[in-house]
Amino acid sequence: MIGSTTRKSSSRSEVWAGRHSVHSMSAPEEKARRVFSEKFGGDPEIAVFSPGRVNLIGEHTDYNAGYVLPMALPLITVIVGSRRDDEKICLVTTAEGADEPHKVEFVAPSRDSPLVPGTPKWANYPKGVIQHYRAGPVPGFNAVIATSVPLGGGLSSSASLEVATYTFLQQLCPDDGDVVQKALTCQKAEHTFPGVPCGIMDQFISVMGREGYALLIDCRSLEATPFPLTDPELSVLITNSNVRHELTGSEYPTRRKQCEETARALNKEALRDASMEELEAKKENLSEVCYKRARHVITEIERTAKAAHALKKGDYKLFGKLMVESHNSLRDDYEVSCPELDELVTIALEVPGVYGSRMTGGGFGGCTVTLLETSASEQAKQRIQEKFQGTPTFYVTKPSAGCGVL
């Protein structure tokens, strides 16, 4: 799929090094199969998965046509199910934190009777994908969803669910196999059903993730270049603050509008095309807020490109320095951090062997991502547990594969 470049409660700790090549049943798959048997009887005919992701650097740049550097995670969403004889679709979710009811039924969409958004909110993600699926018509089916991607944690549970849904539909009625269009369809589903104007990063990495590699994604050309993260002495520590501030839903569209407004003021198609010199020249014509938002995006795109090349050279110190600069910019210029995330970053940076740390995801809670020596992982977790005011959850991980069939 990807060559050198491709277009197309109490603290707990979990450790992964990627999925094994020989399939062993994951906890989400086991749960999904068990619940399917309970709800529908028998075994499901289809089982698929799609990963969450962590973004190492390049935050809020994807919808500005910039660069991002995410990697897929072994945290996955699994969907198991079977075709029905009628046109009804029945979905059951087992996800913790999903709104009620956890079971929905509706008729498969047709030209005369399209699906529309509604409640429960969790169902809008699969419904959007079903409505926009590129092959069809979609038949009736029963399916159970289970996930290890924390909802609202900044690890892209939504894209994981969308891509898993699309992968499931491909088993029922195959499409043309275009992986870029698959990601774009899932992005369209999120825009039109949950109503979140997200960039392409989350869906793209969930589709195209590659074990052992982070992907530098050009969100304009949709070119993806793999950068190895295979050094056994290097690890990625994800710390979930388990805090979620309600600002997330309203502030994300606001940030996007501010960026678009500033790009127009600079006579640019997107902030990707602007330089700091051009921004400074127009500073007097911009509001302070729009100036700061643009300053983050322009410098973050530059940081992301530098970070990818630092990773290629094995210059982890430079990569870590760029991560910290990214966090400070997200905190001060983009204003999407929060005290809990700032605290987690500060504590992590106190630990010897930590190269860098930053918030990851949309902001206002969720997770931080820390690049560190593998030997420093336990000390970092212990220090955070001792000093952090909240109740964190830890994942020590390596880059994992994209979506697939189980």
mmCIF file of C-alpha atoms in Angstrom, residues 257-271 274 278-279 281-287 290-291 294:
data_model
loop_
_atom_site.group_PDB
_atom_site.id
_atom_site.type_symbol
_atom_site.label_atom_id
_atom_site.label_comp_id
_atom_site.label_asym_id
_atom_site.label_seq_id
_atom_site.Cartn_x
_atom_site.Cartn_y
_atom_site.Cartn_z
ATOM 1 C CA LYS A 257 -13.003 29.389 10.918
ATOM 2 C CA GLN A 258 -10.313 31.640 12.396
ATOM 3 C CA CYS A 259 -7.681 29.950 10.233
ATOM 4 C CA GLU A 260 -9.793 30.261 7.094
ATOM 5 C CA GLU A 261 -10.505 33.917 7.848
ATOM 6 C CA THR A 262 -6.810 34.654 8.290
ATOM 7 C CA ALA A 263 -5.864 32.791 5.099
ATOM 8 C CA ARG A 264 -8.329 34.963 3.162
ATOM 9 C CA ALA A 265 -6.883 38.110 4.742
ATOM 10 C CA LEU A 266 -3.437 37.001 3.552
ATOM 11 C CA ASN A 267 -4.797 36.209 0.059
ATOM 12 C CA LYS A 268 -3.819 32.565 0.463
ATOM 13 C CA GLU A 269 -5.709 29.400 -0.330
ATOM 14 C CA ALA A 270 -4.665 27.996 3.062
ATOM 15 C CA LEU A 271 -2.277 28.918 5.864
ATOM 16 C CA ALA A 274 1.762 31.661 4.179
ATOM 17 C CA GLU A 278 3.805 37.572 5.223
ATOM 18 C CA LEU A 279 1.904 37.161 8.481
ATOM 19 C CA ALA A 281 3.448 42.231 7.251
ATOM 20 C CA LYS A 282 -0.347 41.907 7.668
ATOM 21 C CA LYS A 283 -0.363 41.845 11.471
ATOM 22 C CA GLU A 284 -1.956 45.287 11.816
ATOM 23 C CA ASN A 285 -4.912 44.164 9.679
ATOM 24 C CA LEU A 286 -5.632 41.067 11.795
ATOM 25 C CA SER A 287 -7.232 40.588 15.169
ATOM 26 C CA CYS A 290 -6.367 35.412 14.304
ATOM 27 C CA TYR A 291 -2.717 36.443 14.290
ATOM 28 C CA ALA A 294 -1.991 31.652 12.205
#
